[in-house]
Amino acid sequence: MTTMPPNNDKDITPEVISNMSYTDFIAFIKETNRCPGGKKTVRIIAQNAFLTKESHVLEIGSNTGFTSLEIARTVKCRVEGIDINESCIREAQNILDSETKPVRNLVSFSVASAYDIPFSAEIFDLVIVGGATSFMDRKSRAVSEYKRVTKTWGFISVTQLFYATPPPTSVVKSVSSAIGVEIEPWGEERWLNVFTDREHDLELYYYKSYGLNDRPKEHIDEYVGYFIKKPHIQSLSKPVQIAIADKWQNYLAIFNRNHKYLGFFTALLRKRGSPEEPELFMSNDLI
Ligand SMILES: C[S@@+](CC[C@H](N)C(=O)[O-])C[C@H]1O[C@@H](n2cnc3c(N)ncnc32)[C@H](O)[C@@H]1O
């Protein structure tokens, strides 16, 4: 459960900012929280999952709505986004309200948990998961839920950060405490196993992994400056603006240190409708 940040500017003090959780804070500063690879990743998912205007898509952990909106804008199909965090859903709804009518008619956001997805079985052509599973203790329960709501022969896409090189304990500790979640310092194979574990019987249909880099300090400063100039932050008192800049700078410095060790993958997992034979003669160049 999270505490909603105040609606009224005058109730926002440096102390309120300092006590905000990570997810409340990014919703508050209106950061477009993107999956690794951003729009390019969303395009790869949409194309490889064969989405059409008739498709029905669910995004798990939709945060402030980036992926859901991008799918609706490009594919023009129906998209539902769920997230456990109320502030994220409130902000996603604000962004949706300022969208064009055709997109508004296609997308809806609601507060819900991945452990108990509030939809019937077998109704989505694609379930998109971008990083949300990292925030969950009951990963196997969540994957069972992703599978339950996916149509037979439909897809689950997973875009997942992993540690490409083992990180120092201090780095993992500082990220965990920043986002309020105990981060598992897992590598690529361990993370992939969460979704391809035998108990779920999902076919690994598409897989590609990528490296990530940290950013120079000037880029981080510039990025923080961009947020402080946003009108809804400029309208706050100077001490509050300073608290926001400090908190954001601190988060980004922690994430940047962590990025040196990270990679991410995009996987499409398919829900089988009948048993299939293994393939023997395959090229490793095919993805
Ligand atoms: C890193 S963000 C994902 C943002 C974006 N979807 C992406 O592709 O990167 C993870 C989101 O998962 C949400 N989340 C964490 N646990 C959840 C759960 N049990 N059910 C639904 N959403 C959850 C968090 O509130 C957060 O907004």
PDB file of C-alpha atoms and ligand atoms in Angstrom:
ATOM      1  CA  MET A   1       0.000   0.000   0.000  1.00  0.00           C
ATOM      2  CA  THR A   2       1.180   3.536  -0.715  1.00  0.00           C
ATOM      3  CA  THR A   3       0.190   6.910   0.713  1.00  0.00           C
ATOM      4  CA  MET A   4      -1.112   9.246  -1.953  1.00  0.00           C
ATOM      5  CA  PRO A   5       0.870  12.519  -2.181  1.00  0.00           C
ATOM      6  CA  PRO A   6      -1.252  15.643  -1.433  1.00  0.00           C
ATOM      7  CA  ASN A   7      -3.277  17.175  -4.276  1.00  0.00           C
ATOM      8  CA  ASN A   8      -2.833  20.725  -3.061  1.00  0.00           C
ATOM      9  CA  ASP A   9       0.455  22.634  -3.750  1.00  0.00           C
ATOM     10  CA  LYS A  10       0.470  24.300  -0.338  1.00  0.00           C
ATOM     11  CA  ASP A  11       0.469  20.926   1.451  1.00  0.00           C
ATOM     12  CA  ILE A  12       3.678  19.928  -0.328  1.00  0.00           C
ATOM     13  CA  THR A  13       6.688  20.598   1.894  1.00  0.00           C
ATOM     14  CA  PRO A  14      10.341  19.476   1.601  1.00  0.00           C
ATOM     15  CA  GLU A  15       9.470  16.869   4.237  1.00  0.00           C
ATOM     16  CA  VAL A  16       6.594  15.469   2.143  1.00  0.00           C
ATOM     17  CA  ILE A  17       9.003  15.199  -0.805  1.00  0.00           C
ATOM     18  CA  SER A  18      11.651  13.505   1.287  1.00  0.00           C
ATOM     19  CA  ASN A  19       9.127  10.909   2.605  1.00  0.00           C
ATOM     20  CA  MET A  20       7.673  10.045  -0.829  1.00  0.00           C
ATOM     21  CA  SER A  21       8.259   6.502  -2.056  1.00  0.00           C
ATOM     22  CA  TYR A  22      10.106   6.091  -5.362  1.00  0.00           C
ATOM     23  CA  THR A  23       6.946   5.187  -7.325  1.00  0.00           C
ATOM     24  CA  ASP A  24       4.973   8.084  -5.785  1.00  0.00           C
ATOM     25  CA  PHE A  25       7.874  10.442  -6.537  1.00  0.00           C
ATOM     26  CA  ILE A  26       8.196   9.565 -10.231  1.00  0.00           C
ATOM     27  CA  ALA A  27       4.434   9.877 -10.629  1.00  0.00           C
ATOM     28  CA  PHE A  28       4.617  13.261  -8.838  1.00  0.00           C
ATOM     29  CA  ILE A  29       7.399  14.685 -11.017  1.00  0.00           C
ATOM     30  CA  LYS A  30       5.615  13.148 -14.025  1.00  0.00           C
ATOM     31  CA  GLU A  31       8.545  11.144 -15.289  1.00  0.00           C
ATOM     32  CA  THR A  32       7.709   9.113 -18.373  1.00  0.00           C
ATOM     33  CA  ASN A  33       8.803   5.819 -16.878  1.00  0.00           C
ATOM     34  CA  ARG A  34       9.846   3.754 -19.895  1.00  0.00           C
ATOM     35  CA  CYS A  35      10.827   0.145 -20.274  1.00  0.00           C
ATOM     36  CA  PRO A  36      14.501  -0.359 -21.200  1.00  0.00           C
ATOM     37  CA  GLY A  37      14.858   0.397 -24.913  1.00  0.00           C
ATOM     38  CA  GLY A  38      11.744   2.653 -24.826  1.00  0.00           C
ATOM     39  CA  LYS A  39       9.742   2.915 -28.063  1.00  0.00           C
ATOM     40  CA  LYS A  40      12.075   0.579 -29.947  1.00  0.00           C
ATOM     41  CA  THR A  41      11.372  -2.198 -27.453  1.00  0.00           C
ATOM     42  CA  VAL A  42       7.621  -1.555 -27.728  1.00  0.00           C
ATOM     43  CA  ARG A  43       7.849  -1.779 -31.553  1.00  0.00           C
ATOM     44  CA  ILE A  44       9.780  -5.066 -31.380  1.00  0.00           C
ATOM     45  CA  ILE A  45       7.153  -6.503 -29.014  1.00  0.00           C
ATOM     46  CA  ALA A  46       4.158  -5.326 -31.082  1.00  0.00           C
ATOM     47  CA  GLN A  47       5.599  -6.628 -34.360  1.00  0.00           C
ATOM     48  CA  ASN A  48       6.780  -9.957 -33.040  1.00  0.00           C
ATOM     49  CA  ALA A  49       3.524 -10.645 -31.182  1.00  0.00           C
ATOM     50  CA  PHE A  50       1.585 -10.039 -34.454  1.00  0.00           C
ATOM     51  CA  LEU A  51      -0.650  -7.378 -32.887  1.00  0.00           C
ATOM     52  CA  THR A  52      -3.502  -6.015 -35.022  1.00  0.00           C
ATOM     53  CA  LYS A  53      -6.347  -3.547 -34.417  1.00  0.00           C
ATOM     54  CA  GLU A  54      -8.442  -6.481 -33.174  1.00  0.00           C
ATOM     55  CA  SER A  55      -5.893  -7.455 -30.493  1.00  0.00           C
ATOM     56  CA  HIS A  56      -6.555  -7.007 -26.802  1.00  0.00           C
ATOM     57  CA  VAL A  57      -3.501  -6.187 -24.683  1.00  0.00           C
ATOM     58  CA  LEU A  58      -2.859  -6.048 -20.928  1.00  0.00           C
ATOM     59  CA  GLU A  59       0.123  -4.254 -19.411  1.00  0.00           C
ATOM     60  CA  ILE A  60       1.231  -5.324 -15.927  1.00  0.00           C
ATOM     61  CA  GLY A  61       2.824  -2.562 -13.816  1.00  0.00           C
ATOM     62  CA  SER A  62       1.855   0.092 -16.370  1.00  0.00           C
ATOM     63  CA  ASN A  63       3.235   2.857 -14.120  1.00  0.00           C
ATOM     64  CA  THR A  64       2.414   6.221 -15.773  1.00  0.00           C
ATOM     65  CA  GLY A  65       1.273   4.523 -18.973  1.00  0.00           C
ATOM     66  CA  PHE A  66       4.095   4.893 -21.516  1.00  0.00           C
ATOM     67  CA  THR A  67       3.925   1.396 -23.035  1.00  0.00           C
ATOM     68  CA  SER A  68       0.125   1.114 -22.993  1.00  0.00           C
ATOM     69  CA  LEU A  69      -0.233   4.464 -24.764  1.00  0.00           C
ATOM     70  CA  GLU A  70       2.481   3.646 -27.285  1.00  0.00           C
ATOM     71  CA  ILE A  71       0.738   0.362 -28.186  1.00  0.00           C
ATOM     72  CA  ALA A  72      -2.617   2.141 -28.635  1.00  0.00           C
ATOM     73  CA  ARG A  73      -1.006   4.910 -30.744  1.00  0.00           C
ATOM     74  CA  THR A  74       0.838   2.520 -33.039  1.00  0.00           C
ATOM     75  CA  VAL A  75      -1.335  -0.606 -33.274  1.00  0.00           C
ATOM     76  CA  LYS A  76      -4.674   1.088 -32.503  1.00  0.00           C
ATOM     77  CA  CYS A  77      -5.918  -1.847 -30.460  1.00  0.00           C
ATOM     78  CA  ARG A  78      -7.515  -2.016 -27.006  1.00  0.00           C
ATOM     79  CA  VAL A  79      -5.089  -1.838 -24.049  1.00  0.00           C
ATOM     80  CA  GLU A  80      -5.656  -2.220 -20.318  1.00  0.00           C
ATOM     81  CA  GLY A  81      -2.925  -1.100 -17.900  1.00  0.00           C
ATOM     82  CA  ILE A  82      -2.857  -2.234 -14.279  1.00  0.00           C
ATOM     83  CA  ASP A  83      -0.550  -1.080 -11.510  1.00  0.00           C
ATOM     84  CA  ILE A  84      -0.572  -1.589  -7.749  1.00  0.00           C
ATOM     85  CA  ASN A  85       0.394   2.035  -7.130  1.00  0.00           C
ATOM     86  CA  GLU A  86      -2.496   4.522  -6.978  1.00  0.00           C
ATOM     87  CA  SER A  87      -0.379   7.611  -7.741  1.00  0.00           C
ATOM     88  CA  CYS A  88       0.958   5.998 -10.907  1.00  0.00           C
ATOM     89  CA  ILE A  89      -2.545   5.144 -12.085  1.00  0.00           C
ATOM     90  CA  ARG A  90      -3.774   8.645 -11.237  1.00  0.00           C
ATOM     91  CA  GLU A  91      -0.934  10.160 -13.291  1.00  0.00           C
ATOM     92  CA  ALA A  92      -1.459   7.671 -16.146  1.00  0.00           C
ATOM     93  CA  GLN A  93      -5.129   8.738 -16.169  1.00  0.00           C
ATOM     94  CA  ASN A  94      -4.126  12.451 -16.309  1.00  0.00           C
ATOM     95  CA  ILE A  95      -1.885  11.741 -19.299  1.00  0.00           C
ATOM     96  CA  LEU A  96      -4.640   9.698 -20.949  1.00  0.00           C
ATOM     97  CA  ASP A  97      -7.124  12.546 -20.425  1.00  0.00           C
ATOM     98  CA  SER A  98      -4.921  14.827 -22.547  1.00  0.00           C
ATOM     99  CA  GLU A  99      -4.619  12.256 -25.351  1.00  0.00           C
ATOM    100  CA  THR A 100      -6.436  12.290 -28.691  1.00  0.00           C
ATOM    101  CA  LYS A 101      -9.966  10.847 -28.645  1.00  0.00           C
ATOM    102  CA  PRO A 102      -9.098   7.676 -30.609  1.00  0.00           C
ATOM    103  CA  VAL A 103      -6.353   6.794 -28.102  1.00  0.00           C
ATOM    104  CA  ARG A 104      -8.557   7.725 -25.123  1.00  0.00           C
ATOM    105  CA  ASN A 105     -11.197   5.321 -26.395  1.00  0.00           C
ATOM    106  CA  LEU A 106      -8.746   2.441 -26.583  1.00  0.00           C
ATOM    107  CA  VAL A 107      -6.903   2.607 -23.243  1.00  0.00           C
ATOM    108  CA  SER A 108      -7.957   2.185 -19.634  1.00  0.00           C
ATOM    109  CA  PHE A 109      -5.899   2.151 -16.458  1.00  0.00           C
ATOM    110  CA  SER A 110      -6.824   0.652 -13.092  1.00  0.00           C
ATOM    111  CA  VAL A 111      -5.284  -0.103  -9.721  1.00  0.00           C
ATOM    112  CA  ALA A 112      -4.817  -3.856  -9.398  1.00  0.00           C
ATOM    113  CA  SER A 113      -2.258  -6.453  -8.389  1.00  0.00           C
ATOM    114  CA  ALA A 114      -0.454  -8.857 -10.689  1.00  0.00           C
ATOM    115  CA  TYR A 115      -1.072 -11.554  -8.062  1.00  0.00           C
ATOM    116  CA  ASP A 116      -4.833 -11.346  -8.678  1.00  0.00           C
ATOM    117  CA  ILE A 117      -5.379  -9.895 -12.132  1.00  0.00           C
ATOM    118  CA  PRO A 118      -9.010  -8.706 -12.248  1.00  0.00           C
ATOM    119  CA  PHE A 119      -9.776 -10.219 -15.667  1.00  0.00           C
ATOM    120  CA  SER A 120     -11.191 -13.555 -16.783  1.00  0.00           C
ATOM    121  CA  ALA A 121      -8.974 -16.318 -18.123  1.00  0.00           C
ATOM    122  CA  GLU A 122      -7.875 -16.400 -21.769  1.00  0.00           C
ATOM    123  CA  ILE A 123      -8.853 -12.916 -22.891  1.00  0.00           C
ATOM    124  CA  PHE A 124      -5.607 -11.180 -23.903  1.00  0.00           C
ATOM    125  CA  ASP A 125      -3.632 -11.706 -27.107  1.00  0.00           C
ATOM    126  CA  LEU A 126      -0.601 -10.186 -25.387  1.00  0.00           C
ATOM    127  CA  VAL A 127       0.324  -9.529 -21.754  1.00  0.00           C
ATOM    128  CA  ILE A 128       3.183  -7.014 -21.499  1.00  0.00           C
ATOM    129  CA  VAL A 129       5.455  -7.036 -18.462  1.00  0.00           C
ATOM    130  CA  GLY A 130       8.196  -4.407 -18.301  1.00  0.00           C
ATOM    131  CA  GLY A 131      10.199  -4.657 -15.120  1.00  0.00           C
ATOM    132  CA  ALA A 132       7.258  -5.096 -12.764  1.00  0.00           C
ATOM    133  CA  THR A 133       8.257  -8.646 -11.758  1.00  0.00           C
ATOM    134  CA  SER A 134      11.432  -7.229 -10.122  1.00  0.00           C
ATOM    135  CA  PHE A 135       9.133  -5.562  -7.588  1.00  0.00           C
ATOM    136  CA  MET A 136       7.370  -8.804  -6.635  1.00  0.00           C
ATOM    137  CA  ASP A 137       8.166 -11.427  -3.980  1.00  0.00           C
ATOM    138  CA  ARG A 138       5.723 -13.996  -5.375  1.00  0.00           C
ATOM    139  CA  LYS A 139       7.160 -14.196  -8.872  1.00  0.00           C
ATOM    140  CA  SER A 140       5.820 -17.643  -9.691  1.00  0.00           C
ATOM    141  CA  ARG A 141       2.300 -16.635  -8.631  1.00  0.00           C
ATOM    142  CA  ALA A 142       2.562 -13.551 -10.873  1.00  0.00           C
ATOM    143  CA  VAL A 143       3.735 -15.581 -13.909  1.00  0.00           C
ATOM    144  CA  SER A 144       0.822 -18.017 -13.378  1.00  0.00           C
ATOM    145  CA  GLU A 145      -1.524 -15.038 -13.431  1.00  0.00           C
ATOM    146  CA  TYR A 146       0.074 -13.594 -16.609  1.00  0.00           C
ATOM    147  CA  LYS A 147      -0.472 -17.000 -18.229  1.00  0.00           C
ATOM    148  CA  ARG A 148      -4.043 -17.448 -16.954  1.00  0.00           C
ATOM    149  CA  VAL A 149      -5.310 -14.272 -18.647  1.00  0.00           C
ATOM    150  CA  THR A 150      -3.404 -14.908 -21.917  1.00  0.00           C
ATOM    151  CA  LYS A 151      -5.309 -16.571 -24.769  1.00  0.00           C
ATOM    152  CA  THR A 152      -4.101 -19.971 -25.906  1.00  0.00           C
ATOM    153  CA  TRP A 153      -1.387 -19.371 -28.540  1.00  0.00           C
ATOM    154  CA  GLY A 154      -1.162 -15.773 -27.265  1.00  0.00           C
ATOM    155  CA  PHE A 155       2.017 -14.128 -25.936  1.00  0.00           C
ATOM    156  CA  ILE A 156       3.530 -12.749 -22.744  1.00  0.00           C
ATOM    157  CA  SER A 157       6.307 -10.228 -23.355  1.00  0.00           C
ATOM    158  CA  VAL A 158       8.919  -9.680 -20.683  1.00  0.00           C
ATOM    159  CA  THR A 159      11.404  -6.810 -20.788  1.00  0.00           C
ATOM    160  CA  GLN A 160      13.657  -7.445 -17.840  1.00  0.00           C
ATOM    161  CA  LEU A 161      16.776  -5.827 -16.426  1.00  0.00           C
ATOM    162  CA  PHE A 162      19.453  -8.234 -15.191  1.00  0.00           C
ATOM    163  CA  TYR A 163      23.023  -8.014 -13.900  1.00  0.00           C
ATOM    164  CA  ALA A 164      25.386  -8.679 -16.816  1.00  0.00           C
ATOM    165  CA  THR A 165      28.355  -8.511 -14.416  1.00  0.00           C
ATOM    166  CA  PRO A 166      28.119  -9.182 -10.672  1.00  0.00           C
ATOM    167  CA  PRO A 167      27.538  -5.855  -8.884  1.00  0.00           C
ATOM    168  CA  PRO A 168      29.174  -4.767  -5.593  1.00  0.00           C
ATOM    169  CA  THR A 169      26.844  -5.439  -2.629  1.00  0.00           C
ATOM    170  CA  SER A 170      26.829  -1.711  -1.814  1.00  0.00           C
ATOM    171  CA  VAL A 171      25.323  -0.927  -5.257  1.00  0.00           C
ATOM    172  CA  VAL A 172      22.516  -3.480  -4.850  1.00  0.00           C
ATOM    173  CA  LYS A 173      21.832  -2.236  -1.315  1.00  0.00           C
ATOM    174  CA  SER A 174      21.552   1.384  -2.389  1.00  0.00           C
ATOM    175  CA  VAL A 175      19.196   0.592  -5.309  1.00  0.00           C
ATOM    176  CA  SER A 176      17.056  -1.619  -3.052  1.00  0.00           C
ATOM    177  CA  SER A 177      16.733   1.067  -0.423  1.00  0.00           C
ATOM    178  CA  ALA A 178      16.082   3.787  -3.049  1.00  0.00           C
ATOM    179  CA  ILE A 179      13.153   1.968  -4.656  1.00  0.00           C
ATOM    180  CA  GLY A 180      11.970   0.298  -1.439  1.00  0.00           C
ATOM    181  CA  VAL A 181      12.249  -3.215  -2.862  1.00  0.00           C
ATOM    182  CA  GLU A 182      14.818  -5.897  -2.098  1.00  0.00           C
ATOM    183  CA  ILE A 183      16.543  -6.229  -5.500  1.00  0.00           C
ATOM    184  CA  GLU A 184      17.782  -9.697  -6.408  1.00  0.00           C
ATOM    185  CA  PRO A 185      21.287  -9.427  -7.911  1.00  0.00           C
ATOM    186  CA  TRP A 186      20.295 -11.988 -10.541  1.00  0.00           C
ATOM    187  CA  GLY A 187      21.960 -12.575 -13.903  1.00  0.00           C
ATOM    188  CA  GLU A 188      20.325 -13.209 -17.275  1.00  0.00           C
ATOM    189  CA  GLU A 189      19.767 -16.948 -16.944  1.00  0.00           C
ATOM    190  CA  ARG A 190      18.289 -16.757 -13.479  1.00  0.00           C
ATOM    191  CA  TRP A 191      15.797 -14.112 -14.605  1.00  0.00           C
ATOM    192  CA  LEU A 192      14.879 -15.970 -17.764  1.00  0.00           C
ATOM    193  CA  ASN A 193      14.196 -19.076 -15.652  1.00  0.00           C
ATOM    194  CA  VAL A 194      11.516 -17.183 -13.703  1.00  0.00           C
ATOM    195  CA  PHE A 195       9.431 -17.181 -16.908  1.00  0.00           C
ATOM    196  CA  THR A 196      10.608 -20.350 -18.660  1.00  0.00           C
ATOM    197  CA  ASP A 197      10.457 -22.588 -15.574  1.00  0.00           C
ATOM    198  CA  ARG A 198       8.875 -25.970 -16.441  1.00  0.00           C
ATOM    199  CA  GLU A 199       5.923 -25.378 -14.116  1.00  0.00           C
ATOM    200  CA  HIS A 200       4.644 -22.610 -16.410  1.00  0.00           C
ATOM    201  CA  ASP A 201       5.147 -24.545 -19.675  1.00  0.00           C
ATOM    202  CA  LEU A 202       5.652 -21.423 -21.792  1.00  0.00           C
ATOM    203  CA  GLU A 203       7.450 -21.570 -25.124  1.00  0.00           C
ATOM    204  CA  LEU A 204      10.368 -19.154 -25.501  1.00  0.00           C
ATOM    205  CA  TYR A 205       9.292 -17.798 -28.895  1.00  0.00           C
ATOM    206  CA  TYR A 206      11.606 -14.752 -29.253  1.00  0.00           C
ATOM    207  CA  TYR A 207      14.619 -13.671 -27.236  1.00  0.00           C
ATOM    208  CA  LYS A 208      17.177 -10.891 -27.478  1.00  0.00           C
ATOM    209  CA  SER A 209      19.427  -9.395 -24.825  1.00  0.00           C
ATOM    210  CA  TYR A 210      21.313  -6.104 -24.771  1.00  0.00           C
ATOM    211  CA  GLY A 211      24.014  -4.302 -22.767  1.00  0.00           C
ATOM    212  CA  LEU A 212      23.472  -0.982 -20.960  1.00  0.00           C
ATOM    213  CA  ASN A 213      25.835   1.892 -20.147  1.00  0.00           C
ATOM    214  CA  ASP A 214      26.048   4.502 -17.422  1.00  0.00           C
ATOM    215  CA  ARG A 215      25.684   8.204 -18.362  1.00  0.00           C
ATOM    216  CA  PRO A 216      28.088  11.157 -17.830  1.00  0.00           C
ATOM    217  CA  LYS A 217      27.253  13.402 -14.863  1.00  0.00           C
ATOM    218  CA  GLU A 218      26.418  16.378 -17.167  1.00  0.00           C
ATOM    219  CA  HIS A 219      23.603  14.349 -18.753  1.00  0.00           C
ATOM    220  CA  ILE A 220      22.158  13.587 -15.336  1.00  0.00           C
ATOM    221  CA  ASP A 221      22.315  17.271 -14.313  1.00  0.00           C
ATOM    222  CA  GLU A 222      20.620  18.272 -17.566  1.00  0.00           C
ATOM    223  CA  TYR A 223      17.904  15.636 -17.024  1.00  0.00           C
ATOM    224  CA  VAL A 224      17.206  16.877 -13.478  1.00  0.00           C
ATOM    225  CA  GLY A 225      17.098  20.478 -14.797  1.00  0.00           C
ATOM    226  CA  TYR A 226      14.458  19.459 -17.346  1.00  0.00           C
ATOM    227  CA  PHE A 227      12.150  18.226 -14.557  1.00  0.00           C
ATOM    228  CA  ILE A 228      12.638  21.282 -12.369  1.00  0.00           C
ATOM    229  CA  LYS A 229      11.531  23.499 -15.283  1.00  0.00           C
ATOM    230  CA  LYS A 230       8.194  21.665 -15.589  1.00  0.00           C
ATOM    231  CA  PRO A 231       5.342  24.130 -14.844  1.00  0.00           C
ATOM    232  CA  HIS A 232       3.817  22.005 -12.056  1.00  0.00           C
ATOM    233  CA  ILE A 233       7.196  22.036 -10.244  1.00  0.00           C
ATOM    234  CA  GLN A 234       7.953  25.719 -10.970  1.00  0.00           C
ATOM    235  CA  SER A 235       4.666  26.573  -9.232  1.00  0.00           C
ATOM    236  CA  LEU A 236       5.989  25.102  -5.946  1.00  0.00           C
ATOM    237  CA  SER A 237       8.064  27.011  -3.357  1.00  0.00           C
ATOM    238  CA  LYS A 238      11.858  27.251  -3.855  1.00  0.00           C
ATOM    239  CA  PRO A 239      12.677  24.985  -0.843  1.00  0.00           C
ATOM    240  CA  VAL A 240      10.337  22.324  -2.292  1.00  0.00           C
ATOM    241  CA  GLN A 241      11.979  22.633  -5.719  1.00  0.00           C
ATOM    242  CA  ILE A 242      15.394  22.161  -4.102  1.00  0.00           C
ATOM    243  CA  ALA A 243      14.141  19.088  -2.211  1.00  0.00           C
ATOM    244  CA  ILE A 244      12.825  17.650  -5.497  1.00  0.00           C
ATOM    245  CA  ALA A 245      16.097  18.333  -7.343  1.00  0.00           C
ATOM    246  CA  ASP A 246      18.148  16.757  -4.519  1.00  0.00           C
ATOM    247  CA  LYS A 247      15.952  13.674  -4.290  1.00  0.00           C
ATOM    248  CA  TRP A 248      15.917  13.166  -8.073  1.00  0.00           C
ATOM    249  CA  GLN A 249      19.698  13.725  -8.353  1.00  0.00           C
ATOM    250  CA  ASN A 250      20.237  11.195  -5.592  1.00  0.00           C
ATOM    251  CA  TYR A 251      18.017   8.529  -7.245  1.00  0.00           C
ATOM    252  CA  LEU A 252      19.659   9.046 -10.628  1.00  0.00           C
ATOM    253  CA  ALA A 253      23.204   8.853  -9.201  1.00  0.00           C
ATOM    254  CA  ILE A 254      22.290   5.523  -7.564  1.00  0.00           C
ATOM    255  CA  PHE A 255      20.683   4.174 -10.766  1.00  0.00           C
ATOM    256  CA  ASN A 256      23.609   5.388 -12.871  1.00  0.00           C
ATOM    257  CA  ARG A 257      26.137   3.515 -10.717  1.00  0.00           C
ATOM    258  CA  ASN A 258      23.926   0.429 -11.004  1.00  0.00           C
ATOM    259  CA  HIS A 259      23.669   0.749 -14.811  1.00  0.00           C
ATOM    260  CA  LYS A 260      27.371  -0.103 -15.250  1.00  0.00           C
ATOM    261  CA  TYR A 261      26.523  -3.680 -14.321  1.00  0.00           C
ATOM    262  CA  LEU A 262      23.190  -4.077 -16.098  1.00  0.00           C
ATOM    263  CA  GLY A 263      21.800  -5.552 -19.295  1.00  0.00           C
ATOM    264  CA  PHE A 264      18.220  -6.258 -20.312  1.00  0.00           C
ATOM    265  CA  PHE A 265      16.350  -8.750 -22.398  1.00  0.00           C
ATOM    266  CA  THR A 266      13.112  -8.803 -24.301  1.00  0.00           C
ATOM    267  CA  ALA A 267      11.462 -12.214 -24.427  1.00  0.00           C
ATOM    268  CA  LEU A 268       8.193 -13.323 -25.955  1.00  0.00           C
ATOM    269  CA  LEU A 269       6.714 -16.377 -24.302  1.00  0.00           C
ATOM    270  CA  ARG A 270       3.903 -18.236 -25.972  1.00  0.00           C
ATOM    271  CA  LYS A 271       1.049 -20.088 -24.284  1.00  0.00           C
ATOM    272  CA  ARG A 272       0.857 -23.458 -25.980  1.00  0.00           C
ATOM    273  CA  GLY A 273      -2.464 -24.975 -27.005  1.00  0.00           C
ATOM    274  CA  SER A 274      -1.163 -28.438 -27.750  1.00  0.00           C
ATOM    275  CA  PRO A 275       2.110 -30.320 -27.244  1.00  0.00           C
ATOM    276  CA  GLU A 276       4.830 -29.602 -29.808  1.00  0.00           C
ATOM    277  CA  GLU A 277       7.827 -31.616 -30.952  1.00  0.00           C
ATOM    278  CA  PRO A 278      11.308 -30.218 -30.324  1.00  0.00           C
ATOM    279  CA  GLU A 279      13.251 -28.755 -33.280  1.00  0.00           C
ATOM    280  CA  LEU A 280      16.701 -30.198 -33.884  1.00  0.00           C
ATOM    281  CA  PHE A 281      18.412 -28.427 -36.792  1.00  0.00           C
ATOM    282  CA  MET A 282      18.280 -24.705 -36.001  1.00  0.00           C
ATOM    283  CA  SER A 283      20.513 -21.733 -36.835  1.00  0.00           C
ATOM    284  CA  ASN A 284      21.824 -19.754 -33.867  1.00  0.00           C
ATOM    285  CA  ASP A 285      21.548 -16.605 -36.007  1.00  0.00           C
ATOM    286  CA  LEU A 286      17.753 -16.737 -35.998  1.00  0.00           C
ATOM    287  CA  ILE A 287      16.023 -14.790 -33.233  1.00  0.00           C
TER     288      ILE A 287
HETATM  289  C1  LIG B   1       9.663  -0.304 -13.291  1.00  0.00           C
HETATM  290  S1  LIG B   1       7.956   0.041 -13.256  1.00  0.00           S
HETATM  291  C2  LIG B   1       7.516  -0.516 -14.867  1.00  0.00           C
HETATM  292  C3  LIG B   1       7.290   0.642 -15.754  1.00  0.00           C
HETATM  293  C4  LIG B   1       6.990   0.298 -17.169  1.00  0.00           C
HETATM  294  N1  LIG B   1       5.828  -0.558 -17.309  1.00  0.00           N
HETATM  295  C5  LIG B   1       8.140  -0.394 -17.844  1.00  0.00           C
HETATM  296  O1  LIG B   1       7.912  -1.077 -18.803  1.00  0.00           O
HETATM  297  O2  LIG B   1       9.294  -0.215 -17.443  1.00  0.00           O
HETATM  298  C6  LIG B   1       7.304  -1.230 -12.249  1.00  0.00           C
HETATM  299  C7  LIG B   1       5.862  -0.993 -11.883  1.00  0.00           C
HETATM  300  O3  LIG B   1       5.338  -2.208 -11.351  1.00  0.00           O
HETATM  301  C8  LIG B   1       4.391  -1.861 -10.363  1.00  0.00           C
HETATM  302  N2  LIG B   1       4.151  -3.026  -9.507  1.00  0.00           N
HETATM  303  C9  LIG B   1       4.939  -3.522  -8.534  1.00  0.00           C
HETATM  304  N3  LIG B   1       4.371  -4.607  -7.963  1.00  0.00           N
HETATM  305  C10 LIG B   1       3.193  -4.811  -8.604  1.00  0.00           C
HETATM  306  C11 LIG B   1       2.149  -5.764  -8.494  1.00  0.00           C
HETATM  307  N4  LIG B   1       2.189  -6.755  -7.574  1.00  0.00           N
HETATM  308  N5  LIG B   1       1.089  -5.670  -9.316  1.00  0.00           N
HETATM  309  C12 LIG B   1       1.020  -4.672 -10.236  1.00  0.00           C
HETATM  310  N6  LIG B   1       1.980  -3.736 -10.393  1.00  0.00           N
HETATM  311  C13 LIG B   1       3.053  -3.782  -9.603  1.00  0.00           C
HETATM  312  C14 LIG B   1       5.027  -0.686  -9.641  1.00  0.00           C
HETATM  313  O4  LIG B   1       4.074   0.075  -8.944  1.00  0.00           O
HETATM  314  C15 LIG B   1       5.672   0.063 -10.815  1.00  0.00           C
HETATM  315  O5  LIG B   1       4.841   1.079 -11.307  1.00  0.00           O
END
